[in-house]
PDB file of C-alpha atoms and ligand atoms in Angstrom:
ATOM      1  CA  MET A 233       0.153   0.013   0.037  1.00  0.00           C
ATOM      2  CA  SER A 234       1.429   3.420  -0.899  1.00  0.00           C
ATOM      3  CA  MET A 235       1.831   6.064   1.515  1.00  0.00           C
ATOM      4  CA  ILE A 236       3.226   8.604  -0.458  1.00  0.00           C
ATOM      5  CA  GLU A 237       2.775   9.101  -4.327  1.00  0.00           C
ATOM      6  CA  PHE A 238       4.573  11.788  -6.451  1.00  0.00           C
ATOM      7  CA  HIS A 239       3.338  11.921  -9.953  1.00  0.00           C
ATOM      8  CA  ASN A 240       5.121  14.584 -12.203  1.00  0.00           C
ATOM      9  CA  VAL A 241       5.389  17.069  -9.273  1.00  0.00           C
ATOM     10  CA  GLU A 242       6.702  20.467 -10.057  1.00  0.00           C
ATOM     11  CA  LYS A 243       7.447  23.137  -7.266  1.00  0.00           C
ATOM     12  CA  TYR A 244       8.617  26.771  -7.800  1.00  0.00           C
ATOM     13  CA  TYR A 245       9.593  29.456  -5.508  1.00  0.00           C
ATOM     14  CA  GLY A 246       8.852  32.465  -7.548  1.00  0.00           C
ATOM     15  CA  LYS A 247      10.732  31.816 -10.696  1.00  0.00           C
ATOM     16  CA  PHE A 248      13.366  29.324  -9.059  1.00  0.00           C
ATOM     17  CA  HIS A 249      12.351  25.725 -10.236  1.00  0.00           C
ATOM     18  CA  ALA A 250      12.938  23.768  -6.773  1.00  0.00           C
ATOM     19  CA  LEU A 251      11.290  20.381  -7.582  1.00  0.00           C
ATOM     20  CA  LYS A 252      11.564  19.148 -11.214  1.00  0.00           C
ATOM     21  CA  ASN A 253       9.399  16.244 -12.464  1.00  0.00           C
ATOM     22  CA  ILE A 254       9.448  14.295  -9.180  1.00  0.00           C
ATOM     23  CA  ASN A 255       8.103  10.803  -9.629  1.00  0.00           C
ATOM     24  CA  LEU A 256       8.447   8.540  -6.341  1.00  0.00           C
ATOM     25  CA  ASN A 257       6.285   6.012  -4.578  1.00  0.00           C
ATOM     26  CA  VAL A 258       6.969   5.160  -0.784  1.00  0.00           C
ATOM     27  CA  ASP A 259       4.952   2.314   0.735  1.00  0.00           C
ATOM     28  CA  ALA A 260       3.657   2.076   4.057  1.00  0.00           C
ATOM     29  CA  GLY A 261       6.250   0.831   6.637  1.00  0.00           C
ATOM     30  CA  GLU A 262       9.227   1.808   4.430  1.00  0.00           C
ATOM     31  CA  THR A 263      12.199   3.871   5.508  1.00  0.00           C
ATOM     32  CA  VAL A 264      13.604   5.748   2.950  1.00  0.00           C
ATOM     33  CA  VAL A 265      16.588   8.084   3.179  1.00  0.00           C
ATOM     34  CA  LEU A 266      17.242  11.329   0.976  1.00  0.00           C
ATOM     35  CA  ILE A 267      20.701  12.449   0.201  1.00  0.00           C
ATOM     36  CA  GLY A 268      22.037  15.084  -1.925  1.00  0.00           C
ATOM     37  CA  PRO A 269      24.159  18.274  -2.006  1.00  0.00           C
ATOM     38  CA  SER A 270      22.829  21.396   0.069  1.00  0.00           C
ATOM     39  CA  GLY A 271      20.247  23.161  -2.014  1.00  0.00           C
ATOM     40  CA  SER A 272      19.132  20.120  -4.095  1.00  0.00           C
ATOM     41  CA  GLY A 273      15.579  20.202  -2.939  1.00  0.00           C
ATOM     42  CA  LYS A 274      15.686  17.364  -0.230  1.00  0.00           C
ATOM     43  CA  SER A 275      13.974  19.903   2.232  1.00  0.00           C
ATOM     44  CA  THR A 276      11.488  21.228  -0.116  1.00  0.00           C
ATOM     45  CA  LEU A 277      10.494  17.775  -1.100  1.00  0.00           C
ATOM     46  CA  ILE A 278       9.700  16.465   2.460  1.00  0.00           C
ATOM     47  CA  ARG A 279       8.074  19.849   3.326  1.00  0.00           C
ATOM     48  CA  THR A 280       5.775  19.330   0.417  1.00  0.00           C
ATOM     49  CA  ILE A 281       4.582  15.806   2.006  1.00  0.00           C
ATOM     50  CA  ASN A 282       2.976  17.442   4.879  1.00  0.00           C
ATOM     51  CA  GLY A 283       1.849  20.406   3.246  1.00  0.00           C
ATOM     52  CA  LEU A 284       4.347  22.879   4.584  1.00  0.00           C
ATOM     53  CA  ASP A 285       5.180  23.880   0.976  1.00  0.00           C
ATOM     54  CA  PRO A 286       2.623  23.767  -1.609  1.00  0.00           C
ATOM     55  CA  ILE A 287       3.461  22.252  -5.181  1.00  0.00           C
ATOM     56  CA  GLN A 288       2.370  24.000  -8.519  1.00  0.00           C
ATOM     57  CA  SER A 289       1.537  20.997 -10.828  1.00  0.00           C
ATOM     58  CA  GLY A 290       1.508  17.201 -10.755  1.00  0.00           C
ATOM     59  CA  LYS A 291      -0.224  14.988  -8.351  1.00  0.00           C
ATOM     60  CA  LEU A 292       0.994  14.203  -4.807  1.00  0.00           C
ATOM     61  CA  ILE A 293      -0.950  11.876  -2.590  1.00  0.00           C
ATOM     62  CA  VAL A 294       0.027  11.266   0.927  1.00  0.00           C
ATOM     63  CA  ASN A 295      -2.026   8.710   3.156  1.00  0.00           C
ATOM     64  CA  ASN A 296      -4.780   9.006   0.604  1.00  0.00           C
ATOM     65  CA  TYR A 297      -5.067  12.688   0.834  1.00  0.00           C
ATOM     66  CA  ASP A 298      -4.668  14.555  -2.422  1.00  0.00           C
ATOM     67  CA  LEU A 299      -2.288  17.412  -1.788  1.00  0.00           C
ATOM     68  CA  SER A 300      -2.643  18.423  -5.475  1.00  0.00           C
ATOM     69  CA  ASP A 301      -6.114  19.478  -4.493  1.00  0.00           C
ATOM     70  CA  LYS A 302      -6.392  22.953  -2.720  1.00  0.00           C
ATOM     71  CA  LYS A 303      -9.742  21.684  -0.783  1.00  0.00           C
ATOM     72  CA  THR A 304      -7.716  18.992   1.118  1.00  0.00           C
ATOM     73  CA  ASN A 305      -7.891  19.424   4.982  1.00  0.00           C
ATOM     74  CA  ILE A 306      -3.951  19.616   5.439  1.00  0.00           C
ATOM     75  CA  ASN A 307      -4.559  19.716   9.390  1.00  0.00           C
ATOM     76  CA  LYS A 308      -6.290  16.148   9.101  1.00  0.00           C
ATOM     77  CA  LEU A 309      -3.242  14.894   7.158  1.00  0.00           C
ATOM     78  CA  ARG A 310      -0.659  16.077   9.653  1.00  0.00           C
ATOM     79  CA  ARG A 311      -2.272  14.111  12.449  1.00  0.00           C
ATOM     80  CA  ASP A 312      -0.892  11.229  10.241  1.00  0.00           C
ATOM     81  CA  VAL A 313       2.204  12.651   9.075  1.00  0.00           C
ATOM     82  CA  GLY A 314       4.438  14.283  11.420  1.00  0.00           C
ATOM     83  CA  MET A 315       7.634  16.009  10.924  1.00  0.00           C
ATOM     84  CA  VAL A 316      10.861  16.297  12.934  1.00  0.00           C
ATOM     85  CA  PHE A 317      12.915  19.625  12.149  1.00  0.00           C
ATOM     86  CA  GLN A 318      16.748  20.321  12.205  1.00  0.00           C
ATOM     87  CA  HIS A 319      16.164  22.970  15.025  1.00  0.00           C
ATOM     88  CA  PHE A 320      13.413  21.179  17.352  1.00  0.00           C
ATOM     89  CA  ASN A 321      10.916  23.581  17.506  1.00  0.00           C
ATOM     90  CA  LEU A 322       9.960  22.810  21.136  1.00  0.00           C
ATOM     91  CA  TYR A 323       7.456  24.857  22.868  1.00  0.00           C
ATOM     92  CA  GLN A 324      10.040  26.988  25.184  1.00  0.00           C
ATOM     93  CA  ASN A 325       7.623  28.086  27.575  1.00  0.00           C
ATOM     94  CA  LYS A 326       6.308  24.452  28.429  1.00  0.00           C
ATOM     95  CA  THR A 327       7.845  21.441  30.213  1.00  0.00           C
ATOM     96  CA  VAL A 328       9.035  18.497  28.311  1.00  0.00           C
ATOM     97  CA  LEU A 329       5.803  16.476  29.514  1.00  0.00           C
ATOM     98  CA  GLU A 330       3.680  19.321  28.406  1.00  0.00           C
ATOM     99  CA  ASN A 331       5.455  19.456  25.084  1.00  0.00           C
ATOM    100  CA  ILE A 332       4.701  16.018  24.439  1.00  0.00           C
ATOM    101  CA  MET A 333       0.947  15.899  25.712  1.00  0.00           C
ATOM    102  CA  LEU A 334      -0.136  19.029  24.144  1.00  0.00           C
ATOM    103  CA  ALA A 335      -1.179  18.225  20.673  1.00  0.00           C
ATOM    104  CA  PRO A 336      -2.761  14.768  21.556  1.00  0.00           C
ATOM    105  CA  ARG A 337      -4.973  16.544  23.977  1.00  0.00           C
ATOM    106  CA  ILE A 338      -5.981  19.112  21.908  1.00  0.00           C
ATOM    107  CA  VAL A 339      -5.981  17.512  18.568  1.00  0.00           C
ATOM    108  CA  LEU A 340      -7.102  14.032  19.388  1.00  0.00           C
ATOM    109  CA  LYS A 341      -8.875  14.849  22.703  1.00  0.00           C
ATOM    110  CA  ARG A 342      -6.938  11.870  24.115  1.00  0.00           C
ATOM    111  CA  PRO A 343      -7.994  11.415  27.799  1.00  0.00           C
ATOM    112  CA  GLU A 344      -5.639  12.882  30.376  1.00  0.00           C
ATOM    113  CA  ASP A 345      -4.615   9.698  31.895  1.00  0.00           C
ATOM    114  CA  GLU A 346      -4.071   7.791  28.898  1.00  0.00           C
ATOM    115  CA  ASN A 347      -2.182  10.666  27.390  1.00  0.00           C
ATOM    116  CA  HIS A 348       0.031  10.949  30.420  1.00  0.00           C
ATOM    117  CA  GLU A 349       0.831   7.382  30.291  1.00  0.00           C
ATOM    118  CA  LEU A 350       1.814   7.283  26.728  1.00  0.00           C
ATOM    119  CA  ALA A 351       4.085  10.404  27.093  1.00  0.00           C
ATOM    120  CA  MET A 352       5.813   8.817  30.068  1.00  0.00           C
ATOM    121  CA  GLN A 353       6.159   5.669  27.806  1.00  0.00           C
ATOM    122  CA  LEU A 354       7.979   7.694  25.062  1.00  0.00           C
ATOM    123  CA  LEU A 355      10.113   9.643  27.523  1.00  0.00           C
ATOM    124  CA  ASN A 356      11.258   6.133  28.545  1.00  0.00           C
ATOM    125  CA  LYS A 357      11.779   5.111  24.864  1.00  0.00           C
ATOM    126  CA  VAL A 358      13.961   8.040  24.284  1.00  0.00           C
ATOM    127  CA  GLY A 359      15.645   7.760  27.633  1.00  0.00           C
ATOM    128  CA  LEU A 360      14.804  10.919  29.200  1.00  0.00           C
ATOM    129  CA  ALA A 361      11.929  10.099  31.764  1.00  0.00           C
ATOM    130  CA  ASN A 362      13.971  12.076  34.373  1.00  0.00           C
ATOM    131  CA  LYS A 363      13.428  15.173  32.198  1.00  0.00           C
ATOM    132  CA  ALA A 364       9.578  15.006  32.401  1.00  0.00           C
ATOM    133  CA  ASP A 365       9.353  18.157  34.435  1.00  0.00           C
ATOM    134  CA  SER A 366      12.471  20.213  32.706  1.00  0.00           C
ATOM    135  CA  MET A 367      11.951  23.222  30.383  1.00  0.00           C
ATOM    136  CA  PRO A 368      13.602  22.834  26.900  1.00  0.00           C
ATOM    137  CA  SER A 369      16.038  25.380  27.648  1.00  0.00           C
ATOM    138  CA  GLN A 370      17.736  23.059  30.382  1.00  0.00           C
ATOM    139  CA  LEU A 371      18.331  20.318  27.634  1.00  0.00           C
ATOM    140  CA  SER A 372      21.247  19.525  25.458  1.00  0.00           C
ATOM    141  CA  GLY A 373      20.571  19.562  21.623  1.00  0.00           C
ATOM    142  CA  GLY A 374      20.607  15.938  21.392  1.00  0.00           C
ATOM    143  CA  GLN A 375      18.071  15.843  24.270  1.00  0.00           C
ATOM    144  CA  LYS A 376      15.974  18.429  22.698  1.00  0.00           C
ATOM    145  CA  GLN A 377      15.841  16.338  19.558  1.00  0.00           C
ATOM    146  CA  ARG A 378      14.904  13.116  21.400  1.00  0.00           C
ATOM    147  CA  ILE A 379      11.971  15.162  22.943  1.00  0.00           C
ATOM    148  CA  ALA A 380      10.990  16.568  19.510  1.00  0.00           C
ATOM    149  CA  ILE A 381      10.978  12.917  18.327  1.00  0.00           C
ATOM    150  CA  ALA A 382       8.783  11.773  21.252  1.00  0.00           C
ATOM    151  CA  ARG A 383       6.515  14.570  20.725  1.00  0.00           C
ATOM    152  CA  SER A 384       6.017  13.526  17.176  1.00  0.00           C
ATOM    153  CA  LEU A 385       5.446   9.794  18.213  1.00  0.00           C
ATOM    154  CA  ALA A 386       2.800  10.821  20.722  1.00  0.00           C
ATOM    155  CA  MET A 387       0.461  11.642  17.745  1.00  0.00           C
ATOM    156  CA  GLN A 388       0.686   7.983  16.834  1.00  0.00           C
ATOM    157  CA  PRO A 389       1.268   9.236  13.238  1.00  0.00           C
ATOM    158  CA  LYS A 390       1.614   6.589  10.303  1.00  0.00           C
ATOM    159  CA  CYS A 391       4.437   8.537   8.736  1.00  0.00           C
ATOM    160  CA  LEU A 392       7.135  10.633  10.008  1.00  0.00           C
ATOM    161  CA  LEU A 393       9.346  13.117   8.088  1.00  0.00           C
ATOM    162  CA  PHE A 394      12.861  13.906   9.381  1.00  0.00           C
ATOM    163  CA  ASP A 395      14.710  17.062   7.931  1.00  0.00           C
ATOM    164  CA  GLU A 396      18.427  16.686   8.671  1.00  0.00           C
ATOM    165  CA  PRO A 397      17.661  15.793  12.684  1.00  0.00           C
ATOM    166  CA  THR A 398      21.124  15.753  13.723  1.00  0.00           C
ATOM    167  CA  SER A 399      22.633  18.283  11.556  1.00  0.00           C
ATOM    168  CA  ALA A 400      22.502  20.945  14.363  1.00  0.00           C
ATOM    169  CA  LEU A 401      23.950  18.631  16.929  1.00  0.00           C
ATOM    170  CA  ASP A 402      27.414  18.443  18.491  1.00  0.00           C
ATOM    171  CA  PRO A 403      29.096  15.254  17.269  1.00  0.00           C
ATOM    172  CA  GLU A 404      28.863  13.542  20.527  1.00  0.00           C
ATOM    173  CA  MET A 405      25.127  13.743  20.501  1.00  0.00           C
ATOM    174  CA  ILE A 406      24.287  12.466  17.291  1.00  0.00           C
ATOM    175  CA  ASP A 407      24.610   8.728  17.971  1.00  0.00           C
ATOM    176  CA  ASP A 408      21.851   9.208  20.784  1.00  0.00           C
ATOM    177  CA  VAL A 409      19.454  10.541  18.272  1.00  0.00           C
ATOM    178  CA  LEU A 410      20.146   8.098  15.604  1.00  0.00           C
ATOM    179  CA  ASP A 411      19.899   5.247  18.045  1.00  0.00           C
ATOM    180  CA  VAL A 412      16.500   6.436  18.832  1.00  0.00           C
ATOM    181  CA  MET A 413      15.367   6.755  14.903  1.00  0.00           C
ATOM    182  CA  LYS A 414      17.059   3.296  14.269  1.00  0.00           C
ATOM    183  CA  ASP A 415      14.728   1.716  16.893  1.00  0.00           C
ATOM    184  CA  ILE A 416      11.649   3.456  15.495  1.00  0.00           C
ATOM    185  CA  ALA A 417      12.571   2.153  11.812  1.00  0.00           C
ATOM    186  CA  LYS A 418      13.274  -1.396  13.004  1.00  0.00           C
ATOM    187  CA  ASN A 419      10.319  -1.846  15.347  1.00  0.00           C
ATOM    188  CA  SER A 420       7.477   0.148  14.338  1.00  0.00           C
ATOM    189  CA  ASN A 421       5.432  -0.101  11.070  1.00  0.00           C
ATOM    190  CA  MET A 422       5.649   3.706  10.573  1.00  0.00           C
ATOM    191  CA  THR A 423       6.729   4.978   7.321  1.00  0.00           C
ATOM    192  CA  MET A 424      10.006   7.170   7.598  1.00  0.00           C
ATOM    193  CA  LEU A 425      11.403   9.523   5.001  1.00  0.00           C
ATOM    194  CA  VAL A 426      14.589  10.881   6.447  1.00  0.00           C
ATOM    195  CA  VAL A 427      16.852  13.790   5.020  1.00  0.00           C
ATOM    196  CA  THR A 428      20.288  13.135   6.512  1.00  0.00           C
ATOM    197  CA  HIS A 429      24.223  12.939   5.673  1.00  0.00           C
ATOM    198  CA  GLU A 430      24.533  10.028   8.081  1.00  0.00           C
ATOM    199  CA  MET A 431      25.487   7.290   5.829  1.00  0.00           C
ATOM    200  CA  GLY A 432      25.846   4.766   8.590  1.00  0.00           C
ATOM    201  CA  PHE A 433      22.312   5.099   9.561  1.00  0.00           C
ATOM    202  CA  ALA A 434      21.187   4.878   5.837  1.00  0.00           C
ATOM    203  CA  ARG A 435      23.009   1.647   5.707  1.00  0.00           C
ATOM    204  CA  ALA A 436      21.858   0.279   8.973  1.00  0.00           C
ATOM    205  CA  VAL A 437      18.034   0.775   8.475  1.00  0.00           C
ATOM    206  CA  ALA A 438      16.886   2.317   5.109  1.00  0.00           C
ATOM    207  CA  ASP A 439      14.994   0.208   2.759  1.00  0.00           C
ATOM    208  CA  ARG A 440      16.118   2.851   0.080  1.00  0.00           C
ATOM    209  CA  VAL A 441      18.190   5.446  -0.738  1.00  0.00           C
ATOM    210  CA  ILE A 442      17.158   8.462  -2.946  1.00  0.00           C
ATOM    211  CA  PHE A 443      19.652  10.869  -4.224  1.00  0.00           C
ATOM    212  CA  MET A 444      18.760  14.203  -5.327  1.00  0.00           C
ATOM    213  CA  ALA A 445      20.619  17.015  -7.133  1.00  0.00           C
ATOM    214  CA  ASP A 446      19.367  20.268  -8.631  1.00  0.00           C
ATOM    215  CA  GLY A 447      15.741  19.433  -7.746  1.00  0.00           C
ATOM    216  CA  GLN A 448      15.622  16.103  -9.364  1.00  0.00           C
ATOM    217  CA  ILE A 449      15.740  12.628  -8.295  1.00  0.00           C
ATOM    218  CA  LEU A 450      18.938  11.029 -10.088  1.00  0.00           C
ATOM    219  CA  GLU A 451      18.859   7.876  -8.330  1.00  0.00           C
ATOM    220  CA  ASP A 452      16.268   5.772  -6.355  1.00  0.00           C
ATOM    221  CA  ASP A 453      17.867   2.349  -5.314  1.00  0.00           C
ATOM    222  CA  SER A 454      17.759  -0.299  -2.884  1.00  0.00           C
ATOM    223  CA  THR A 455      20.199   0.330   0.138  1.00  0.00           C
ATOM    224  CA  GLU A 456      21.964  -2.802  -0.783  1.00  0.00           C
ATOM    225  CA  LYS A 457      22.363  -1.352  -4.351  1.00  0.00           C
ATOM    226  CA  PHE A 458      23.281   1.938  -3.367  1.00  0.00           C
ATOM    227  CA  PHE A 459      26.169   0.776  -1.420  1.00  0.00           C
ATOM    228  CA  GLY A 460      27.279  -1.691  -3.548  1.00  0.00           C
ATOM    229  CA  ASP A 461      26.627  -4.670  -1.167  1.00  0.00           C
ATOM    230  CA  GLN A 462      25.026  -6.919  -3.715  1.00  0.00           C
TER     231      GLN A 462
HETATM  232  P1  ADP B 147      18.149  21.142   0.591  1.00  0.00           P
HETATM  233  O1  ADP B 147      17.370  20.345   1.685  1.00  0.00           O
HETATM  234  O2  ADP B 147      18.669  19.996  -0.527  1.00  0.00           O
HETATM  235  O3  ADP B 147      19.404  21.614   1.163  1.00  0.00           O
HETATM  236  P2  ADP B 147      16.147  22.859   0.104  1.00  0.00           P
HETATM  237  O4  ADP B 147      14.981  22.203  -0.528  1.00  0.00           O
HETATM  238  O5  ADP B 147      16.285  23.501   1.336  1.00  0.00           O
HETATM  239  O6  ADP B 147      17.534  21.961  -0.432  1.00  0.00           O
HETATM  240  O7  ADP B 147      16.378  24.192  -0.933  1.00  0.00           O
HETATM  241  C1  ADP B 147      16.429  24.080  -2.468  1.00  0.00           C
HETATM  242  C2  ADP B 147      16.538  25.177  -3.249  1.00  0.00           C
HETATM  243  O8  ADP B 147      15.314  26.054  -3.009  1.00  0.00           O
HETATM  244  C3  ADP B 147      17.626  25.894  -2.542  1.00  0.00           C
HETATM  245  O9  ADP B 147      18.415  26.739  -3.708  1.00  0.00           O
HETATM  246  C4  ADP B 147      16.988  27.141  -1.757  1.00  0.00           C
HETATM  247  O10 ADP B 147      17.648  28.399  -1.577  1.00  0.00           O
HETATM  248  C5  ADP B 147      15.816  27.117  -2.440  1.00  0.00           C
HETATM  249  N1  ADP B 147      14.734  27.598  -1.243  1.00  0.00           N
HETATM  250  C6  ADP B 147      14.231  26.958  -0.432  1.00  0.00           C
HETATM  251  N2  ADP B 147      13.218  27.532   0.369  1.00  0.00           N
HETATM  252  C7  ADP B 147      12.777  28.648  -0.444  1.00  0.00           C
HETATM  253  C8  ADP B 147      12.134  29.697  -0.351  1.00  0.00           C
HETATM  254  N3  ADP B 147      10.976  29.767   0.770  1.00  0.00           N
HETATM  255  N4  ADP B 147      12.141  30.668  -1.006  1.00  0.00           N
HETATM  256  C9  ADP B 147      12.978  30.668  -2.116  1.00  0.00           C
HETATM  257  N5  ADP B 147      13.726  29.702  -2.180  1.00  0.00           N
HETATM  258  C10 ADP B 147      13.886  28.672  -1.491  1.00  0.00           C
HETATM  259  P1  ADP B 148      18.250  24.770   6.537  1.00  0.00           P
HETATM  260  O1  ADP B 148      18.854  25.128   7.927  1.00  0.00           O
HETATM  261  O2  ADP B 148      16.906  23.697   6.811  1.00  0.00           O
HETATM  262  O3  ADP B 148      18.815  24.503   5.240  1.00  0.00           O
HETATM  263  P2  ADP B 148      17.552  27.145   5.248  1.00  0.00           P
HETATM  264  O4  ADP B 148      18.570  28.099   5.567  1.00  0.00           O
HETATM  265  O5  ADP B 148      17.827  26.407   3.979  1.00  0.00           O
HETATM  266  O6  ADP B 148      17.368  26.210   6.390  1.00  0.00           O
HETATM  267  O7  ADP B 148      16.234  27.689   5.139  1.00  0.00           O
HETATM  268  C1  ADP B 148      15.641  28.231   6.298  1.00  0.00           C
HETATM  269  C2  ADP B 148      14.156  28.784   5.989  1.00  0.00           C
HETATM  270  O8  ADP B 148      14.353  29.883   4.768  1.00  0.00           O
HETATM  271  C3  ADP B 148      13.391  27.832   5.288  1.00  0.00           C
HETATM  272  O9  ADP B 148      11.889  28.197   5.588  1.00  0.00           O
HETATM  273  C4  ADP B 148      13.349  27.929   3.607  1.00  0.00           C
HETATM  274  O10 ADP B 148      12.113  27.693   3.121  1.00  0.00           O
HETATM  275  C5  ADP B 148      13.782  29.333   3.726  1.00  0.00           C
HETATM  276  N1  ADP B 148      14.771  29.770   2.420  1.00  0.00           N
HETATM  277  C6  ADP B 148      15.622  29.133   2.024  1.00  0.00           C
HETATM  278  N2  ADP B 148      16.214  29.529   1.045  1.00  0.00           N
HETATM  279  C7  ADP B 148      15.459  30.678   0.927  1.00  0.00           C
HETATM  280  C8  ADP B 148      15.614  31.648  -0.340  1.00  0.00           C
HETATM  281  N3  ADP B 148      16.426  31.666  -1.265  1.00  0.00           N
HETATM  282  N4  ADP B 148      14.644  32.850  -0.311  1.00  0.00           N
HETATM  283  C9  ADP B 148      13.761  32.829   0.719  1.00  0.00           C
HETATM  284  N5  ADP B 148      13.635  31.806   1.594  1.00  0.00           N
HETATM  285  C10 ADP B 148      14.414  30.862   1.586  1.00  0.00           C
END
């Protein structure tokens, strides 16, 4: 079953042609890594998937929502398709626990006790249960990113998009974040699309590697083929 389908998608920023004739299919449950030089359109591509960046032509279907149709309810789509950013985007004036509980409470109306239990489970999963009552400003970059991932998981999305989740981190913090992502990739049915320069991560957990340059997909290979392992 397809989670994401691009058919001849074109995206412009004004006159700048950012995505050129993108054709791509990602099945539910797949983990796909997107690589390529800076400015090649990787971030733009994943931002179109949850409607952060509109497309100009072609067809884009995500979780059965047609993003080429302006009438599509993007907020509903975003319940199922989460995004983890390079710069975390945590709510600075709320505790770690509140960061995780807020969207499920408001958007999903999840009962408070259930919501609390799930949030604590997720904090355990990312190894930060002892930070529940901390403020984001008290955390390291790596801890912030693990909280941002837990916050996305709290919505129990079908698909999670990662936009260079470790690029803003000090080197010694990168592995903790990658380990959380590897655990999700291996032990959940979630679809994951990850823009990253971490080739070890790609080799360890990706089903496919996509290489972009100049707004185009130049390669779309199985991980084995991409790394020459077969
Ligand atoms: P990558 O993620 O591969 O580094 P991006 O998708 O961020 O690439 O950017 C692709 C190109 O689109 C770059 O040349 C960038 O400057 C341009 N771009 C990105 N966002 C915008 C925007 N909001 N307005 C204009 N140009 C943009
Ligand atoms: P990142 O750190 O994710 O690579 P960028 O510096 O490429 O971020 O972009 C940060 C923000 O500025 C994004 O929202 C992007 O869409 C926007 N942006 C990037 N390039 C341009 C551009 N040439 N013109 C206008 N906005 C841009």
